[in-house]
Amino acid sequence: MQNILQEYFGYQQFRAGQKDIIDKVIDHRPTLGVMPTGGGKSVCYQVPGLYLDGLTIVISPLISLMKDQVDSLRSMGINAEFLNSTLTSKEKKRVESELVSGNLKFLYIAPERFNQPQFIQMINKCNVQLIAFDEAHCISKWGHDFRPSYQEVISHVMSLPHHFRLVALTATATKEVQEDISSKLGIAPNDIVETSIKRENLTFKVDNTYQRLNFVKDYVKQHRNQSGIIYCSTRKQVEQLSETFDDLEIDNVMYHAGLPKEERANAQRKFIDDDVKLAVATNAFGMGIDKSNVRFVIHYNMPQDIESYYQEAGRAGRDQLDSECILLYSDRDIDLQKFFISSSPADDEYKEKQGEKLRQMIQYTKTTKCLEAMMIHYFNPDEKLEECGRCSSCVQAEKNYNMTTEAQKILSCIARLKQNEKRNMIIQVLRGEETNQISNLGYNELSTYGILKNYTTNECHHLLDELRYKGYLNEHKEILSVDQSAMDVLRGNVEIMTTPFRTKPTEIVDIQTITDVDRSLFNRLVEVRKNLSKELEVSPLSIFSDQILEQFAKRLPDSKKEMVLIDGIGSYKLKHYCPIFIDTIKTYKQPI
């Protein structure tokens, strides 16, 4: 596996979770992988697909996503194809011929393809070794982008005669969604591999400005040479904002479900090919965006839930370079999202769950706690948290109340409890409340019983949240426990600051542009990549990501020996793509 990773993908080491997922898949254990956007989910089926002697079928929700993945595999010299409605009859016959002859390693299809008896007959004759469900959250009713066709295809897949392996992959799945996917695909709890959604190259910011239009105009002007997406809640808003940028002579494409199919495809292709830097879109412009160098994602309106927000914001910085995710909102956004929920044809149970998700989304916009930590806690309540130090809350929130004394009292109280307890019980003990359970456990005899008797329940929640988000308290299945790092607090070695309990500080977005590479050379390399992509008829980013071009512009490699030391350059790209970039760098380095 290591050799395949290095040979084709140019990486020396697997990322977190990848090897674990691949080992389970090879061992014929149906597996669910939950990894962040940009975390390398495709490697989890592409590496075993290359290792196994047969065909890998990838079930993918969007046509554009299929083409980009196929382009990427072809750029590494791997035989891959897709079957969808964009193909002509002649092209379709060619792909089917390749499929039946056994020449294909990867075939990308939409779930609806399994409704065609002719396709099933062809697949039955193939040596199918692996089936991968990409964007697997679409399987679950409780996922933010549920698609009935994704559930319906499962029975067809499970009826295939092959002894195939199965893997499902997604970037956004709460515990409830993970359980739903696993039950439908027969995945055991021990075969769920979840890595942290933390992405240290992303900076999350929230701004409740009432001058949203001025904000985005100023921001885009300052970042004209960077790729970015602005998401809006309605088609009308998309059209108005796109027109505003047209008036400012800022090239942009707009994308929403009301546009003709051809116009949408053209807009998406222009954006992915770097012909246009800015896209203004509704959430219809989402999973199909396989573009690694998006430097900013701005939400002009608040989304309905954190899953949708993370999925869309996660389009930024997939090449691991620093990027910004900015959420603008006002109270009018809340009313709009409530309308969307109430007018939905879904049942009451679904509406109730969506209402709770909206409440948590609103809490995200109002919190003074670390935004990254809050998002991590939403998806995995048991993960150890720490403040990111980058988000608007960490940077701008006025934490001028010293809560060290309260922290020491809380930590001392929890440490003295006879057993691990949930938050509500801890607060009852801290406030000195009288209940039968407290008496039976003898907690009313503790020296710390009632130690915060003058604090309200909400104030205790605030203090506990601060300790949890700073990593001094850990959580497992809603049980809170003291982290080892809390000894520094108890000994008085650190001070803990928080926001005054009843204030709502205004958070200001700090805009920074980081330039640490030779931008002149980088821009020249981008142009070389662009010309090469047109010559080969593939996406520019399937040749080299911006991250790799930045490495070129930093390290100035002028030989294959130096280039192969850069992560992401496999033997195929080294042979077929690198020479033209080496020549460009050599020319650039020559004195005038």
Tab-separated table of N, CA and C in Angstrom, residues 2 6 13 56 82 138 147 156 175 194 198 215 282 297 339 367 393 399 414 443 458 476 484 507 533 539 554 569 584:
chain	number	residue	atom	x	y	z
A	2	GLN	N	1.919	1.201	0.794
A	2	GLN	CA	2.825	2.343	0.881
A	2	GLN	C	3.440	2.650	-0.491
A	6	GLN	N	3.027	6.072	-2.762
A	6	GLN	CA	4.192	6.841	-3.208
A	6	GLN	C	4.279	6.900	-4.736
A	13	GLN	N	3.665	9.258	3.373
A	13	GLN	CA	2.911	8.725	4.504
A	13	GLN	C	1.418	8.913	4.286
A	56	THR	N	-13.152	-1.284	-9.458
A	56	THR	CA	-13.746	-0.530	-8.344
A	56	THR	C	-14.865	0.342	-8.899
A	82	PHE	N	-16.315	7.314	-16.480
A	82	PHE	CA	-17.610	7.502	-15.820
A	82	PHE	C	-18.712	7.238	-16.828
A	138	CYS	N	-25.456	11.261	2.122
A	138	CYS	CA	-26.672	11.320	1.302
A	138	CYS	C	-27.570	10.101	1.532
A	147	ARG	N	-30.639	11.953	-0.127
A	147	ARG	CA	-31.102	11.660	-1.484
A	147	ARG	C	-31.704	10.253	-1.499
A	156	HIS	N	-29.888	-2.954	-4.680
A	156	HIS	CA	-29.298	-3.404	-5.947
A	156	HIS	C	-27.841	-3.825	-5.735
A	175	LYS	N	-23.115	11.673	14.927
A	175	LYS	CA	-23.211	10.294	15.432
A	175	LYS	C	-24.501	9.635	14.948
A	194	GLU	N	-13.369	7.438	12.336
A	194	GLU	CA	-13.657	8.877	12.335
A	194	GLU	C	-12.417	9.641	12.755
A	198	LYS	N	-10.956	18.836	12.494
A	198	LYS	CA	-10.067	19.989	12.655
A	198	LYS	C	-9.176	20.159	11.428
A	215	PHE	N	-19.312	44.793	2.950
A	215	PHE	CA	-18.264	43.882	3.412
A	215	PHE	C	-17.767	43.008	2.263
A	282	THR	N	-26.015	29.393	-4.614
A	282	THR	CA	-26.789	28.795	-3.525
A	282	THR	C	-26.102	27.492	-3.132
A	297	VAL	N	-14.325	31.235	1.579
A	297	VAL	CA	-15.745	30.934	1.404
A	297	VAL	C	-16.505	31.876	2.338
A	339	PHE	N	-38.797	29.736	8.078
A	339	PHE	CA	-39.791	29.606	6.998
A	339	PHE	C	-39.498	28.373	6.147
A	367	THR	N	-21.935	32.696	19.721
A	367	THR	CA	-21.018	32.266	20.774
A	367	THR	C	-19.773	33.145	20.859
A	393	SER	N	-13.747	34.464	17.406
A	393	SER	CA	-14.014	34.425	18.851
A	393	SER	C	-12.715	34.463	19.643
A	399	LYS	N	-12.344	38.770	26.416
A	399	LYS	CA	-12.316	37.895	27.593
A	399	LYS	C	-11.553	38.603	28.713
A	414	ILE	N	-15.557	18.481	40.904
A	414	ILE	CA	-15.691	17.305	40.028
A	414	ILE	C	-14.744	16.194	40.466
A	443	TYR	N	-23.303	13.526	48.226
A	443	TYR	CA	-22.634	14.700	47.673
A	443	TYR	C	-22.864	15.947	48.528
A	458	ASN	N	-27.414	29.034	34.379
A	458	ASN	CA	-26.819	29.480	33.112
A	458	ASN	C	-25.377	29.920	33.287
A	476	HIS	N	-17.115	12.299	27.654
A	476	HIS	CA	-17.307	11.007	27.001
A	476	HIS	C	-18.713	10.524	27.318
A	484	GLN	N	-5.856	16.018	32.673
A	484	GLN	CA	-4.590	16.114	33.397
A	484	GLN	C	-4.023	17.534	33.370
A	507	GLU	N	-18.286	40.916	17.211
A	507	GLU	CA	-17.085	40.303	16.662
A	507	GLU	C	-16.758	40.935	15.319
A	533	SER	N	-3.076	22.331	-19.157
A	533	SER	CA	-4.396	21.724	-18.947
A	533	SER	C	-5.248	21.801	-20.207
A	539	SER	N	-8.582	19.256	-16.041
A	539	SER	CA	-8.655	20.387	-15.117
A	539	SER	C	-7.246	20.801	-14.691
A	554	LYS	N	8.677	28.333	-3.744
A	554	LYS	CA	9.502	28.517	-2.541
A	554	LYS	C	10.876	27.874	-2.714
A	569	ILE	N	3.944	14.427	-5.781
A	569	ILE	CA	4.486	14.194	-7.128
A	569	ILE	C	4.847	12.719	-7.285
A	584	THR	N	10.575	26.187	-16.784
A	584	THR	CA	10.090	27.521	-16.389
A	584	THR	C	10.892	28.060	-15.206
